[in-house]
Amino acid sequence: CQLVGALFIIAWVAAVMGPFYLVLDYYGLFRSDALEEIVGLDLSFHGGSPNPGAPEYIKPEHLKAFNERKQEMKEKRRSMLKHVRSK
């Protein structure tokens, strides 16, 4: 009887959370991309580092590419919002 209950709970969680995870995976929201990992998640998500001297290890070309991608993502979000609002 407990085994049936445990299997039911596993099935219930999979049925409820499965679509949620599939949507997140489809939109790529599970992981940060490789460039953000190179630059550092403190810089990419919080705009700075907790250590004042820490950004010294970031190569300028990585930082430049990160800032360009960040700008592209902002423009993409804006265009998506305009598209949604126009409907």
Tab-separated table of C-alpha atoms in Angstrom:
chain	number	residue	atom	x	y	z
A	1	CYS	CA	0.000	0.000	0.000
A	2	GLN	CA	2.873	2.408	0.778
A	3	LEU	CA	4.566	1.495	-2.489
A	4	VAL	CA	1.419	2.406	-4.409
A	5	GLY	CA	1.253	5.711	-2.539
A	6	ALA	CA	4.885	6.495	-3.293
A	7	LEU	CA	4.395	5.662	-6.998
A	8	PHE	CA	1.289	7.840	-7.089
A	9	ILE	CA	3.210	10.775	-5.607
A	10	ILE	CA	6.015	10.329	-8.136
A	11	ALA	CA	3.501	10.195	-11.005
A	12	TRP	CA	1.629	13.238	-9.663
A	13	VAL	CA	4.780	15.338	-9.357
A	14	ALA	CA	5.930	14.301	-12.840
A	15	ALA	CA	2.521	15.152	-14.340
A	16	VAL	CA	2.293	18.541	-12.635
A	17	MET	CA	5.905	19.676	-12.941
A	18	GLY	CA	6.760	18.073	-16.298
A	19	PRO	CA	5.103	20.773	-18.436
A	20	PHE	CA	6.664	23.485	-16.284
A	21	TYR	CA	10.164	22.096	-16.847
A	22	LEU	CA	9.522	21.569	-20.554
A	23	VAL	CA	8.509	25.222	-20.964
A	24	LEU	CA	11.576	26.420	-19.048
A	25	ASP	CA	13.796	24.150	-21.111
A	26	TYR	CA	12.201	25.340	-24.365
A	27	TYR	CA	12.920	28.980	-23.520
A	28	GLY	CA	16.422	28.170	-22.244
A	29	LEU	CA	15.825	29.416	-18.705
A	30	PHE	CA	17.437	26.517	-16.855
A	31	ARG	CA	21.065	27.472	-17.262
A	32	SER	CA	23.109	30.530	-17.834
A	33	ASP	CA	24.946	30.455	-21.130
A	34	ALA	CA	28.661	29.770	-21.467
A	35	LEU	CA	29.588	33.431	-21.908
A	36	GLU	CA	27.872	34.372	-18.643
A	37	GLU	CA	29.783	31.601	-16.889
A	38	ILE	CA	33.087	32.888	-18.306
A	39	VAL	CA	32.386	36.489	-17.291
A	40	GLY	CA	31.002	35.361	-13.961
A	41	LEU	CA	27.492	35.138	-12.645
A	42	ASP	CA	28.040	37.942	-10.123
A	43	LEU	CA	28.742	40.350	-12.955
A	44	SER	CA	26.078	39.036	-15.310
A	45	PHE	CA	23.206	38.803	-12.816
A	46	HIS	CA	24.060	41.462	-10.243
A	47	GLY	CA	26.033	43.945	-12.311
A	48	GLY	CA	29.183	43.715	-10.239
A	49	SER	CA	31.456	41.546	-8.204
A	50	PRO	CA	31.531	41.204	-4.424
A	51	ASN	CA	35.310	41.628	-4.575
A	52	PRO	CA	36.481	45.027	-5.851
A	53	GLY	CA	39.525	43.601	-7.657
A	54	ALA	CA	37.849	40.453	-9.000
A	55	PRO	CA	37.013	41.608	-12.565
A	56	GLU	CA	40.741	41.757	-13.352
A	57	TYR	CA	40.694	38.125	-14.476
A	58	ILE	CA	37.969	38.775	-17.081
A	59	LYS	CA	39.407	39.148	-20.551
A	60	PRO	CA	38.297	42.343	-22.312
A	61	GLU	CA	37.022	40.405	-25.351
A	62	HIS	CA	34.769	38.286	-23.118
A	63	LEU	CA	33.427	41.366	-21.395
A	64	LYS	CA	32.795	43.082	-24.738
A	65	ALA	CA	30.992	40.010	-26.121
A	66	PHE	CA	28.943	39.761	-22.931
A	67	ASN	CA	27.848	43.398	-23.117
A	68	GLU	CA	26.910	42.995	-26.794
A	69	ARG	CA	24.845	39.903	-26.051
A	70	LYS	CA	23.201	41.646	-23.104
A	71	GLN	CA	22.159	44.495	-25.399
A	72	GLU	CA	20.841	42.025	-28.004
A	73	MET	CA	18.753	40.275	-25.351
A	74	LYS	CA	17.278	43.598	-24.194
A	75	GLU	CA	16.265	44.424	-27.759
A	76	LYS	CA	14.807	40.952	-28.236
A	77	ARG	CA	12.721	41.286	-25.049
A	78	ARG	CA	11.480	44.716	-26.122
A	79	SER	CA	10.412	43.424	-29.522
A	80	MET	CA	8.657	40.458	-27.886
A	81	LEU	CA	6.785	42.797	-25.539
A	82	LYS	CA	5.746	45.036	-28.417
A	83	HIS	CA	4.516	41.992	-30.306
A	84	VAL	CA	2.510	40.783	-27.293
A	85	ARG	CA	1.038	44.219	-26.585
A	86	SER	CA	0.003	44.757	-30.204
A	87	LYS	CA	-2.301	41.721	-30.114
